[in-house]
Coordinates of C-alpha atoms (C1' of nucleotides) in Angstrom, one line a residue:
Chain A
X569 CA 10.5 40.4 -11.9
X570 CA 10.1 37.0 -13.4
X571 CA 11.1 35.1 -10.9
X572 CA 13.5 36.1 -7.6
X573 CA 16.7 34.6 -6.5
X574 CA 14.8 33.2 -4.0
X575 CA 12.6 31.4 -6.2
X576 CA 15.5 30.3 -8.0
X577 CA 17.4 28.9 -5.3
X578 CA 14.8 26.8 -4.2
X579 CA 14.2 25.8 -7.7
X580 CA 17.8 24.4 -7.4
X581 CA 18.2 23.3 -4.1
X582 CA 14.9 21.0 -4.4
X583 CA 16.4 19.5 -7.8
X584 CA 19.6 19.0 -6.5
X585 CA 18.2 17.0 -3.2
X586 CA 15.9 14.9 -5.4
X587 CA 18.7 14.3 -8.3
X588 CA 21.0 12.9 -5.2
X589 CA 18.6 11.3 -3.8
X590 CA 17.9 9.5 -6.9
X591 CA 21.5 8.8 -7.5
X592 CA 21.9 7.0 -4.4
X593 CA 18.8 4.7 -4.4
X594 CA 19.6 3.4 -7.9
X595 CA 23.6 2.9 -6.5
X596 CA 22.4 1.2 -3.2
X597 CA 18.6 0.5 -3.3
X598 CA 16.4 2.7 -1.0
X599 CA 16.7 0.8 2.6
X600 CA 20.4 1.2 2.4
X601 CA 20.5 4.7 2.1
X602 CA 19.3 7.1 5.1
X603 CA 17.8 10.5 4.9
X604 CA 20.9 11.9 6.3
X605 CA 23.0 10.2 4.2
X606 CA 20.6 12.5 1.0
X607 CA 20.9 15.5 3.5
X608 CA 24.8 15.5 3.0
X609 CA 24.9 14.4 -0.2
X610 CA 22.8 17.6 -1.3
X611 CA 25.2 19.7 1.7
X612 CA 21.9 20.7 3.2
X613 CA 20.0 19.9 6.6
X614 CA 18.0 17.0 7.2
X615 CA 14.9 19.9 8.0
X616 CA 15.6 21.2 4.9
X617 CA 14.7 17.8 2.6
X618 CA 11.6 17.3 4.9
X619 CA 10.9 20.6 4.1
X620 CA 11.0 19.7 0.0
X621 CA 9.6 16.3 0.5
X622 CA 6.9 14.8 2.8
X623 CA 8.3 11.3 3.0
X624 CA 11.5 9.7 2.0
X625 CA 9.4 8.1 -0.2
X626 CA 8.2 10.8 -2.0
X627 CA 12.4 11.5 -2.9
X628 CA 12.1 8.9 -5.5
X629 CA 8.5 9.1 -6.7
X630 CA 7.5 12.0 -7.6
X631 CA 6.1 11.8 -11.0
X632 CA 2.5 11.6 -9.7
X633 CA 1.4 15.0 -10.9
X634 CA 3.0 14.6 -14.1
X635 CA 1.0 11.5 -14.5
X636 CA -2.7 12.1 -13.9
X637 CA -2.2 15.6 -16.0
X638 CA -1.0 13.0 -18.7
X639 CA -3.9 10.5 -18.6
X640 CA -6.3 13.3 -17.8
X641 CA -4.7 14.2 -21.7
X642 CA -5.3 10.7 -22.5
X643 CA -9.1 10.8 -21.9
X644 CA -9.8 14.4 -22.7
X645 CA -7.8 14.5 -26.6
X646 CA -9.2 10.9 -27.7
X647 CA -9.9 11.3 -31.1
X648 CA -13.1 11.3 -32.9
X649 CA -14.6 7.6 -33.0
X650 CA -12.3 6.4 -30.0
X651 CA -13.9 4.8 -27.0
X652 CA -11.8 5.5 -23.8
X653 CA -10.5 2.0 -24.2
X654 CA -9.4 2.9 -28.0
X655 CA -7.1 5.6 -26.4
X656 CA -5.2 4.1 -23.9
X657 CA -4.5 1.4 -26.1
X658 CA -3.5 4.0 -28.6
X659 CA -1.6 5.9 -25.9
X660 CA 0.0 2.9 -24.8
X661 CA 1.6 1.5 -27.7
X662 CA 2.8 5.0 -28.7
X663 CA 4.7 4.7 -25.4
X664 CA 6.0 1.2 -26.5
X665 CA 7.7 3.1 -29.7
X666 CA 9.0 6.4 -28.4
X667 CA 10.4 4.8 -25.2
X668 CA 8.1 7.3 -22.5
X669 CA 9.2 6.7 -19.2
X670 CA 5.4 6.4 -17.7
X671 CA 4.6 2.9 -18.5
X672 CA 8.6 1.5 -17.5
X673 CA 9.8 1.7 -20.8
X674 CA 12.8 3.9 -20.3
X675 CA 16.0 3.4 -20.6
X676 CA 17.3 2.3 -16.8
X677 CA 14.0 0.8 -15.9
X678 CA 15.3 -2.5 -14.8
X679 CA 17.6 -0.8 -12.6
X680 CA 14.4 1.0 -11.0
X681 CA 12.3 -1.6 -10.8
X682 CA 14.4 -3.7 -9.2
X683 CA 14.8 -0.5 -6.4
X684 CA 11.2 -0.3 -5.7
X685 CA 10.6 -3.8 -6.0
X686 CA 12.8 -4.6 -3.2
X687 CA 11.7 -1.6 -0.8
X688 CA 8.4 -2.5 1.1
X689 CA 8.0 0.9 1.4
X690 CA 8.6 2.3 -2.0
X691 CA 6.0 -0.7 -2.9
X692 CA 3.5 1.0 -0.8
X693 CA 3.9 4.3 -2.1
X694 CA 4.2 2.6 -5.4
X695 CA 0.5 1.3 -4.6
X696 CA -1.1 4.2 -3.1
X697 CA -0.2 6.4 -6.0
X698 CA -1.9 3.9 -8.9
X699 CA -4.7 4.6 -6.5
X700 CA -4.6 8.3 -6.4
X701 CA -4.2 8.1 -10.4
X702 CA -7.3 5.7 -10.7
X703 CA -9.2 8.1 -8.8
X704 CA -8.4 11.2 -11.3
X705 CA -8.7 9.1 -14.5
X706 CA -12.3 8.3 -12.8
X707 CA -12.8 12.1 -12.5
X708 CA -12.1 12.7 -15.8
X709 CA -13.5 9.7 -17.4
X710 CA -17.0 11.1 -15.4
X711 CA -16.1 14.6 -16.0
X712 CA -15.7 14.1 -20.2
X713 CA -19.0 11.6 -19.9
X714 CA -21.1 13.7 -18.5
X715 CA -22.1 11.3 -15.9
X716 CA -24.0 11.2 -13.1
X717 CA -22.0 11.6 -9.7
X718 CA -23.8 8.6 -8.6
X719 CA -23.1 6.6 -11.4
X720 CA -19.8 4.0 -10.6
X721 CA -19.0 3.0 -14.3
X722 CA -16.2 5.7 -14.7
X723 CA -14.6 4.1 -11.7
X724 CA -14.9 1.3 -13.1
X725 CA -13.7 1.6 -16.6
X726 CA -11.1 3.2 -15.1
X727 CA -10.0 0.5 -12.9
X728 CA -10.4 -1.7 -15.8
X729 CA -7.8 0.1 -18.1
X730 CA -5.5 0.9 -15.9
X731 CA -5.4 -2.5 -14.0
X732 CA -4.0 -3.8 -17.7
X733 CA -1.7 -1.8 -18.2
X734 CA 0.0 -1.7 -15.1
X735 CA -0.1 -5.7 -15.8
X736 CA 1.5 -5.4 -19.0
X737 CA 4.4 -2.6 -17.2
X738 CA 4.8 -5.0 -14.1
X739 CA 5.4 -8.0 -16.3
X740 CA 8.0 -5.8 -19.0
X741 CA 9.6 -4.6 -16.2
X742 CA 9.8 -8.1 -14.3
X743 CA 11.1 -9.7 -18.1
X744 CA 14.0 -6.9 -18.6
X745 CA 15.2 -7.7 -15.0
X746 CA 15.3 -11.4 -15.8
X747 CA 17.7 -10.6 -18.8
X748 CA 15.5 -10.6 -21.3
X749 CA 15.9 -8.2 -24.4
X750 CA 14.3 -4.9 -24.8
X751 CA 13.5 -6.0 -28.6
X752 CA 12.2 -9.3 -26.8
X753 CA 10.3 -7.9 -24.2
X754 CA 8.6 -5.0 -26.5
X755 CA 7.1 -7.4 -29.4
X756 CA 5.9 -10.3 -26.5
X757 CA 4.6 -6.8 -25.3
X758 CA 3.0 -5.6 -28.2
X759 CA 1.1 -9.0 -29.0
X760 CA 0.2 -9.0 -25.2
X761 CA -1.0 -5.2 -25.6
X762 CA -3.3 -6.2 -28.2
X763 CA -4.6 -9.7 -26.2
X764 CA -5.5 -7.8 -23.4
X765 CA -7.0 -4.7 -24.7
X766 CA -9.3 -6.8 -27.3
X767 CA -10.5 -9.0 -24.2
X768 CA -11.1 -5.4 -21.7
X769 CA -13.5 -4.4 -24.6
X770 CA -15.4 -7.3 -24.9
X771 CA -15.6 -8.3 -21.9
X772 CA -14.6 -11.6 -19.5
X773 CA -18.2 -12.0 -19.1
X774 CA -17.2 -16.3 -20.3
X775 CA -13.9 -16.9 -19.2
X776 CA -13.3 -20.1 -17.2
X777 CA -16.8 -21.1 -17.8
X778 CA -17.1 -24.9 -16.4
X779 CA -18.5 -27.3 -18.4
X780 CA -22.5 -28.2 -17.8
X781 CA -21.7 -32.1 -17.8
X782 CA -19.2 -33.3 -15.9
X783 CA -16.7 -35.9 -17.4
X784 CA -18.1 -39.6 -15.3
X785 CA -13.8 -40.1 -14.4
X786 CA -12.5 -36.5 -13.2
X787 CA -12.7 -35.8 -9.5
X788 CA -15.0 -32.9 -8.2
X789 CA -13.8 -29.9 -6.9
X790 CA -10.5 -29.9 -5.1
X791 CA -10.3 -32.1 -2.1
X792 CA -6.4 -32.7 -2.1
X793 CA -3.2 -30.2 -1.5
X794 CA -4.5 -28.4 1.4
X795 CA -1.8 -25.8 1.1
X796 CA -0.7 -23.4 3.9
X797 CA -2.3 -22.2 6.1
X798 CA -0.6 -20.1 9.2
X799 CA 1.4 -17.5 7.7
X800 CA 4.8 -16.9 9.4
X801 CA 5.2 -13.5 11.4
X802 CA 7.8 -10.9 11.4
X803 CA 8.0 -10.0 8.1
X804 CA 11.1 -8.6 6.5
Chain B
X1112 CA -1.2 -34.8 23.2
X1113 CA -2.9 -32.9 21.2
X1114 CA -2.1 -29.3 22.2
X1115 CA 0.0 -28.4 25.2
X1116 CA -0.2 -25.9 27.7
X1117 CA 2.7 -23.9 25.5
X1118 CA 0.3 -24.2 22.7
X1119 CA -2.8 -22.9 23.8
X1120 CA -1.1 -19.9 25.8
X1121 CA 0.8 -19.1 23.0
X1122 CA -2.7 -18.5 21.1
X1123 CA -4.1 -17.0 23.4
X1124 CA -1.5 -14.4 24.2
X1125 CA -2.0 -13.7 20.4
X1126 CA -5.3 -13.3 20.7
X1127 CA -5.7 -11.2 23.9
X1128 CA -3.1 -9.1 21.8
X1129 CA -5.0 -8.7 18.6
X1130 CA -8.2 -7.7 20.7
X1131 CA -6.8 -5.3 23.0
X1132 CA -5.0 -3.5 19.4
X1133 CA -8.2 -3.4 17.6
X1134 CA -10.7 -2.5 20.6
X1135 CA -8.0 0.6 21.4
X1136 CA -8.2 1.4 17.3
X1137 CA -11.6 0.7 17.2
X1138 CA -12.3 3.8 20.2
X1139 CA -9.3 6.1 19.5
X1140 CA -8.2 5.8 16.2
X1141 CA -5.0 3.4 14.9
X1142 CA -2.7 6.8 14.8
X1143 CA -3.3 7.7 18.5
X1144 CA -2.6 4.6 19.8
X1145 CA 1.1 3.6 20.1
X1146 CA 2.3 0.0 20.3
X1147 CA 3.7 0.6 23.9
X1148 CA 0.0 0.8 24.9
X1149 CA -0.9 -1.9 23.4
X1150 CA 1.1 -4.1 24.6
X1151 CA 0.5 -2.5 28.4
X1152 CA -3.0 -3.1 28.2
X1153 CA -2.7 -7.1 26.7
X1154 CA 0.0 -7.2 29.6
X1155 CA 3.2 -8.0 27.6
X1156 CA 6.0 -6.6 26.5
X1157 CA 6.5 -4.5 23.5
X1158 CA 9.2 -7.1 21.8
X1159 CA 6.4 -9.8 22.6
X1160 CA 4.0 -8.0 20.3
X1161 CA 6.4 -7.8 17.5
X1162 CA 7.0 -11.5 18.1
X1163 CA 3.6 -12.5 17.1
X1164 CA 3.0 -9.5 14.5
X1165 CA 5.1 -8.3 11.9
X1166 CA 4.4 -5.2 11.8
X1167 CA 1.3 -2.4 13.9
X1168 CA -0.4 -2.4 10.7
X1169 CA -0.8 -6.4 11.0
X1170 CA -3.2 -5.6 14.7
X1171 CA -5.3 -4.6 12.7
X1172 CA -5.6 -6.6 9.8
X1173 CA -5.3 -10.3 10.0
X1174 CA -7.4 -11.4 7.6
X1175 CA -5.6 -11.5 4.6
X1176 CA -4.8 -16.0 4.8
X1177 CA -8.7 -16.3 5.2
X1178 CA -9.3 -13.8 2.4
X1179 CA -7.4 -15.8 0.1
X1180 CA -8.6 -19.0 0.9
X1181 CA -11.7 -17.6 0.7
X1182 CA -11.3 -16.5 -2.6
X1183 CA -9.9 -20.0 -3.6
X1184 CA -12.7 -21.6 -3.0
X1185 CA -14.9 -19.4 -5.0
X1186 CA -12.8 -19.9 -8.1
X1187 CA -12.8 -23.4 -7.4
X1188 CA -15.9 -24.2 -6.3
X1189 CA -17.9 -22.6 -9.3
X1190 CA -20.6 -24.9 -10.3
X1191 CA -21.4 -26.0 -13.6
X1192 CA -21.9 -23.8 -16.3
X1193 CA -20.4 -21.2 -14.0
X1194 CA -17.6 -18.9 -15.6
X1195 CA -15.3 -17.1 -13.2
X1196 CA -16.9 -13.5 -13.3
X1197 CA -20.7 -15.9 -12.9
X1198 CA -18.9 -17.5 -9.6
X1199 CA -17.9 -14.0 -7.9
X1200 CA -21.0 -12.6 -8.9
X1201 CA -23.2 -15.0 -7.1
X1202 CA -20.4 -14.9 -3.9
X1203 CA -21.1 -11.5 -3.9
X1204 CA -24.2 -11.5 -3.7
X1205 CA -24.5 -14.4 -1.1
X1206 CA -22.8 -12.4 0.9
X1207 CA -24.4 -9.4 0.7
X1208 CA -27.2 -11.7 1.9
X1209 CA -25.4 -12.8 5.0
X1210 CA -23.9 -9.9 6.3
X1211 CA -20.4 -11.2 5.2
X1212 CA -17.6 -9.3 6.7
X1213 CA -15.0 -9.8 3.6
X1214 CA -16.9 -7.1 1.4
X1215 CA -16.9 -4.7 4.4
X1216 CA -21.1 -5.6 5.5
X1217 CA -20.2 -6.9 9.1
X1218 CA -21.7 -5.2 11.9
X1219 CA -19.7 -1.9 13.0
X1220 CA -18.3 -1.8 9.8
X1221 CA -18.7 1.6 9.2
X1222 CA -16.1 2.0 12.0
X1223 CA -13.5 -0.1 10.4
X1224 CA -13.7 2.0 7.9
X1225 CA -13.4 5.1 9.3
X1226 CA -10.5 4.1 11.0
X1227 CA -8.5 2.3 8.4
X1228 CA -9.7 5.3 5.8
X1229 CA -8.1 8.3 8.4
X1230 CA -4.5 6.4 9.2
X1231 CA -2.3 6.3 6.1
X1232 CA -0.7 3.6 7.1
X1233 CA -3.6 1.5 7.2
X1234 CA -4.7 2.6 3.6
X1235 CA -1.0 1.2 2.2
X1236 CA -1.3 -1.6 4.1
X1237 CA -4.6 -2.3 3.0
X1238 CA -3.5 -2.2 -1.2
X1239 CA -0.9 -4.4 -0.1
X1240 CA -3.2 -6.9 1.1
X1241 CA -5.5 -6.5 -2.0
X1242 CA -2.4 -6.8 -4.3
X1243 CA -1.6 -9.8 -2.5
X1244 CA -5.3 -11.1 -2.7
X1245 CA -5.6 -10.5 -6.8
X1246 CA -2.0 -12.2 -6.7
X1247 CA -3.7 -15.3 -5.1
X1248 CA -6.8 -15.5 -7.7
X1249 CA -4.4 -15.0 -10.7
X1250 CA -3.2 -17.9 -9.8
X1251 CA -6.3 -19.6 -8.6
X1252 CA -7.5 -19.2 -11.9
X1253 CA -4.4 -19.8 -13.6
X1254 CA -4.3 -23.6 -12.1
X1255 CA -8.1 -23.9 -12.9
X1256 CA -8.1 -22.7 -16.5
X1257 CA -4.9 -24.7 -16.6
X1258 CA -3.4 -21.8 -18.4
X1259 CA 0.3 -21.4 -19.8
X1260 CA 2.4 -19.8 -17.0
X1261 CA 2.7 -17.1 -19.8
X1262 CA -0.6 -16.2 -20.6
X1263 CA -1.4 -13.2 -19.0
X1264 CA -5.1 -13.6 -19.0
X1265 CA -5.6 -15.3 -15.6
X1266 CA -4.0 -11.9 -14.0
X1267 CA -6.7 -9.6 -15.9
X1268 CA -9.6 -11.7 -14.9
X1269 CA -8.5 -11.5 -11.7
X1270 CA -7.6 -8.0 -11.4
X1271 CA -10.9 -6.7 -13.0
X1272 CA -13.3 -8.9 -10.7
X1273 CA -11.3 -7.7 -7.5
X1274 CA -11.3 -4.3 -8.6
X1275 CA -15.5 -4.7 -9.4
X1276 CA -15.6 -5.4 -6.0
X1277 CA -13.6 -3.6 -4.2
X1278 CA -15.0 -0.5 -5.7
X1279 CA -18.6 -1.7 -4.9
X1280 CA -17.6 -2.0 -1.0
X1281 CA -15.5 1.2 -1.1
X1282 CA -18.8 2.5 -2.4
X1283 CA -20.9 1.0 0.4
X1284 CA -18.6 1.7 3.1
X1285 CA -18.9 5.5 2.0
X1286 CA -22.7 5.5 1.8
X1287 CA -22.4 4.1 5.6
X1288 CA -20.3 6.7 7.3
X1289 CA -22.0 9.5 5.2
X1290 CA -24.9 8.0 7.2
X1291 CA -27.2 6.1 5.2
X1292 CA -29.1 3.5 6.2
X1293 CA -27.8 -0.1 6.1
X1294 CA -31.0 -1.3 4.1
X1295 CA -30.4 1.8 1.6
X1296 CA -27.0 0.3 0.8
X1297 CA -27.5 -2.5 0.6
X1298 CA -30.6 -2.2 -2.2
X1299 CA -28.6 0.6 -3.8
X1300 CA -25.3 -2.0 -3.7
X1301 CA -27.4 -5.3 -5.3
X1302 CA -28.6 -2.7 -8.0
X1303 CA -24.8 -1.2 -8.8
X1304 CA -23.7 -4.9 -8.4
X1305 CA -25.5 -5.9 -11.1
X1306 CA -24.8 -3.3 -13.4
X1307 CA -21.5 -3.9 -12.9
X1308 CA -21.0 -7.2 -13.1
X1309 CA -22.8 -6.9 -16.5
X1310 CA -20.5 -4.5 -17.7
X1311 CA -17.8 -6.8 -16.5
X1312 CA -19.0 -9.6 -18.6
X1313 CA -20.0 -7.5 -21.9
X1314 CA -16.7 -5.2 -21.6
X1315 CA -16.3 -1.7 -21.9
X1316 CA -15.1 -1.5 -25.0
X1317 CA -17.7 1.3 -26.4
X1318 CA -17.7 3.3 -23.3
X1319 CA -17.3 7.0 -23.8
X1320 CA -16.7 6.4 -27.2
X1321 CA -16.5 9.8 -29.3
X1322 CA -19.0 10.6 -32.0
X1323 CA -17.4 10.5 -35.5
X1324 CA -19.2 13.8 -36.7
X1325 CA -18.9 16.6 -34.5
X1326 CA -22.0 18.5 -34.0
X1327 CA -21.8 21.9 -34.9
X1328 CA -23.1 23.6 -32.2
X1329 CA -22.7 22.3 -28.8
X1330 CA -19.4 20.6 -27.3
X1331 CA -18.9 17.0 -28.7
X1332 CA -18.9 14.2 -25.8
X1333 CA -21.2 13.8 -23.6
X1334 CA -24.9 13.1 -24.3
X1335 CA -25.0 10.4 -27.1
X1336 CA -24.9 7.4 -24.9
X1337 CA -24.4 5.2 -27.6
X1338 CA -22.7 1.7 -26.7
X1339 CA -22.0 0.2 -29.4
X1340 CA -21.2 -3.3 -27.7
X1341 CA -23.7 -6.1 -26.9
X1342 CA -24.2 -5.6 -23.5
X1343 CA -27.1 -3.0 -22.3
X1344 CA -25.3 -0.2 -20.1
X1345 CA -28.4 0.2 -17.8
X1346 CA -27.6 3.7 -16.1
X1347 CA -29.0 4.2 -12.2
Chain C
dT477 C1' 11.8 -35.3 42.0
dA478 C1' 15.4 -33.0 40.1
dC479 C1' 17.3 -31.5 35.9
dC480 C1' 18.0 -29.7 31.4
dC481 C1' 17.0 -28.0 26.9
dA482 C1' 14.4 -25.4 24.0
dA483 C1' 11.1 -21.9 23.3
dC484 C1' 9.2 -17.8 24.9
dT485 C1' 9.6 -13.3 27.2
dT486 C1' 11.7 -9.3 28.7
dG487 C1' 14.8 -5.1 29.3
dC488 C1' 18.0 -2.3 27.2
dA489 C1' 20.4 0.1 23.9
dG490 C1' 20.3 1.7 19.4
dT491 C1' 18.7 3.2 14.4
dC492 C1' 15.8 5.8 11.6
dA493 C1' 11.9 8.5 9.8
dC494 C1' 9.6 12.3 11.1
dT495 C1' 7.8 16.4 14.1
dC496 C1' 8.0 20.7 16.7
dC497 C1' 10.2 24.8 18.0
dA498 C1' 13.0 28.6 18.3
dA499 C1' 17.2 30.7 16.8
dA500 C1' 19.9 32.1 12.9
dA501 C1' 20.6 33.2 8.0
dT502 C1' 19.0 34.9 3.6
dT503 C1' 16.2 37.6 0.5
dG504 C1' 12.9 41.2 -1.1
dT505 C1' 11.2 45.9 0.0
dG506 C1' 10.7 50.9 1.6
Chain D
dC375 C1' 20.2 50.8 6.1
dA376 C1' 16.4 49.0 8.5
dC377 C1' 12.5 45.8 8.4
dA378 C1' 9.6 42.0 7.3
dA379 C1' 9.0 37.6 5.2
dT380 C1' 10.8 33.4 4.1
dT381 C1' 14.0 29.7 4.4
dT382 C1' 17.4 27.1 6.8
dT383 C1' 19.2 25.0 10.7
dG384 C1' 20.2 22.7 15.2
dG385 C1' 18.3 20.4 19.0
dA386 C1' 15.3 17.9 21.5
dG387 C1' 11.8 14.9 21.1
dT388 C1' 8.4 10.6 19.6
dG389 C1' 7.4 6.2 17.9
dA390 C1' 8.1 2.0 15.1
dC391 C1' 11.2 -1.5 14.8
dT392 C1' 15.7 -4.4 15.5
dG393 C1' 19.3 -7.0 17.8
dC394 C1' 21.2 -8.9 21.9
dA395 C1' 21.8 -11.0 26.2
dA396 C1' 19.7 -12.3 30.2
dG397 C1' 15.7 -14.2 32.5
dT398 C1' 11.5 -17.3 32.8
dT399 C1' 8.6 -21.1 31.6
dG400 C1' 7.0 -25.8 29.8
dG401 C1' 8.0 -30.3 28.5
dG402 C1' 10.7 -34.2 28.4
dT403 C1' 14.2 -37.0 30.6
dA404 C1' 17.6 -39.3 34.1

DNA sequence: TACCCAACTTGCAGTCACTCCAAAATTGTG
DNA sequence: CACAATTTTGGAGTGACTGCAAGTTGGGTA
C-alpha cells in the first residue's frame, strides 16, 4: 500500500485549491479576491482551505521549502575551488539561461510581480520568507564551514549574497513590468550580475569615500531641502 | 498664532494614544491586547485610533520618519576621508556608546524585543520598516555619490551596511533576553562590530572557499581557513 | 455675542481573515 | 458489517479595518 485513496485525495484536493487560488490572484490581484471566493472555486469549504493553508497568504507563496532545499544545494555542491560567493554567482546566471522560476525569471513573472507588488500583505509574506531563507542559507553556510555557533560571519555572508540577488530579481522583475524586453532585461542583467558579484567579493570597504580637502567654493554638508517630515496616516 | 488649541489637543490625543498602546504591549503582549482596549483606556473611540494610525502595527512602531532621517544624516554627514561603510561604522559605535535606542540599546529593550519577536505581525511589520529604511539610504547615497539612477551600486551599499547592522542588534537583542548582562553585550557587540565591519570593507569573496585538491582522508570543507582576500578574517 | 464652517469624533453596520467546536461524511481495518 | 481514525463541514464567534452619517468642537466672522 503505496499510498491510500486517502492520501490521494488530499494530494488532489490541496493542488486543486492552490492551482485556483493561483488562477484567481493572477486574473484579479490578491485583495480582490476573498477566501470564499477560492473556497468555491475549488467546491470545497472555507474550513477545508484553512485546513491546507495557514494564511491566505500562504495560497500564493508556497515555494519556501522548495527554496532553502535549493540554496541549501547551492552551498553544499559548490565545486572544488569555489568560495560561497563563486556559487551563487554561478547558480545565478545558470538561472538567467534556463529560465528557473526562483530568481523571477519565468515565463509570467511580470504578471506575478505585479500581484505581490500591489498586495501589502503578499509584500509582507514576501519579506518574512527572504528572512526565513537567510536564516537557512546561514545554517548551512555555518553548518558546511565548520563554524563556531558564536561566530556571525555565516549570517553575514549570507545576508550579503542574498541581499544582491534579490536586488538584481526586484529590479528584472520591476524592468519586464515597465515593458522592457526579456532579451533587454537579461543582458542589462548579466553585466549587472557580474558588477555586483565582483564588488560583494571585494568588498565596499571605499565606496563614497569623501574627499580629505574640501574644494574652497562647494557648500558643506546639506543645509537646504529639508524634505518631509510628518508622514500622512491611514495608509492604504 | 503659533499653534491653536486644535493643534496641541490633536497631539496630544495622539500621544496619550501611542502611550496607552505601547504601555498595554509593553505588560501583556501586542497579540493579547485588542485595539478596542486601547482605545478604552486613551478614552477615545476605536475609529479615532485608526484616524491617527494606519494600522495596530503602527502603536507600536513609530519610528520609522526618525530612522530615516537619522540615517540621512549619517550618509551625509560623513567627514572627510570618510567612505560610507567608515560613516556607519563610527555611528554605530557612537551609539553603542550612548545607549542609542535605533540599534535596539535603549533601556527595557530587551522587552521590545520580546514583544515585537512573539507577535507575527510585528515581525512583518518590522522588515517592512527596514525595507523602507535600506530604501531611504539607497537613495541617500545615490544623491551623494551622485550616481546614475541606473547604477545599482547605491542599493548594495545600502543593503549590506543595514543588513551588518541589523544582524549585530538582532544578535544583541538575543544575548539580552537569554539573560546576559548589558556590559557582556555590549563588549562582545564592539568586538563582532568590528569584525564585521572589516569584513564589510574587505568583502567576502574567499569565504568558505573549497580546497582545490581534495584530501584523501577526511571530508573536504571545513578546517582550512584560508581567505584568500586581503582583509584578515579575525574569528572570536 | 451669535453664528457658521470646517475639522474632528463617534456610533453603527458591514466585510473579511481566521479560530473553535461539534456534528457529519469518508476512508482504512478487523 | 462494525469500528476507529481522519477529514470535511456548518455555525457561531473574534478582531482588525472600512465607510457613512450624525454629532461635537474650535476658530473665524458678521
Amino acid at each position: 500500500m503505496e499510498e491510500g485513496l486517502r492520501e490521494r485525495k488530499k494530494r488532489e484536493t490541496r493542488r486543486r485549491i492552490s492551482d485556483m487560488a493561483t488562477g484567481l490572484f493572477l486574473m484579479r490581484g490578491f485583495d480582490q479576491v476573498t477566501v470564499a471566493e477560492v473556497a468555491r472555486a475549488a467546491d470545497v469549504s472555507v474550513n477545508t482551505v484553512f485546513n491546507y493553508f495557514g494564511t491566505k497568504e500562504d495560497l500564493f507563496l508556497d515555494r519556501q521549502a522548495d527554496l532553502e532545499e535549493i540554496y541549501r544545494g547551492v552551498v553544499r555542491d559548490r565545486r572544488p575551488g569555489e568560495s560561497v560567493v563563486d556559487a551563487f554567482r554561478r547558480d545565478f546566471l545558470d538561472a538567467l539561461d534556463t529560465g528557473d522560476w526562483r530568481y523571477g525569471f519565468h515565463e509570467g513573472a511580470e504578471v506575478w510581480g505585479r500581484v505581490v507588488a500591489e498586495s501589502p500583505a503578499l509584500r509582507a509574506r514576501t519579506l518574512e520568507i527572504e528572512r526565513q531563507v537567510m536564516a537557512c542559507v546561514a545554517a548551512a553556510i555555518e553548518e558546511e564551514a565548520d563554524a563556531d555557533p558564536d561566530d556571525v560571519r555565516p549570517e553575514l555572508v549570507a545576508a550579503q549574497i542574498l541581499s544582491t540577488t534579490r536586488l538584481l530579481s526586484r529590479h528584472a522583475l520591476r524592468r519586464r513590468t515597465a515593458g522592457e524586453s526579456p532579451r533587454e532585461v537579461e543582458a542589462w542583467l548579466r553585466e549587472q550580475a557580474e558588477a555586483l558579484f565582483d564588488l560583494l567579493e571585494s568588498g565596499i570597504g571605499g565606496y563614497g569615500r569623501r574627499p580629505l580637502v574640501v574644494a574652497e567654493d562647494g557648500e558643506a554638508a546639506g543645509d537646504e531641502e529639508e524634505d518631509d517630515v510628518e508622514g500622512d496616516h491611514r495608509r492604504p
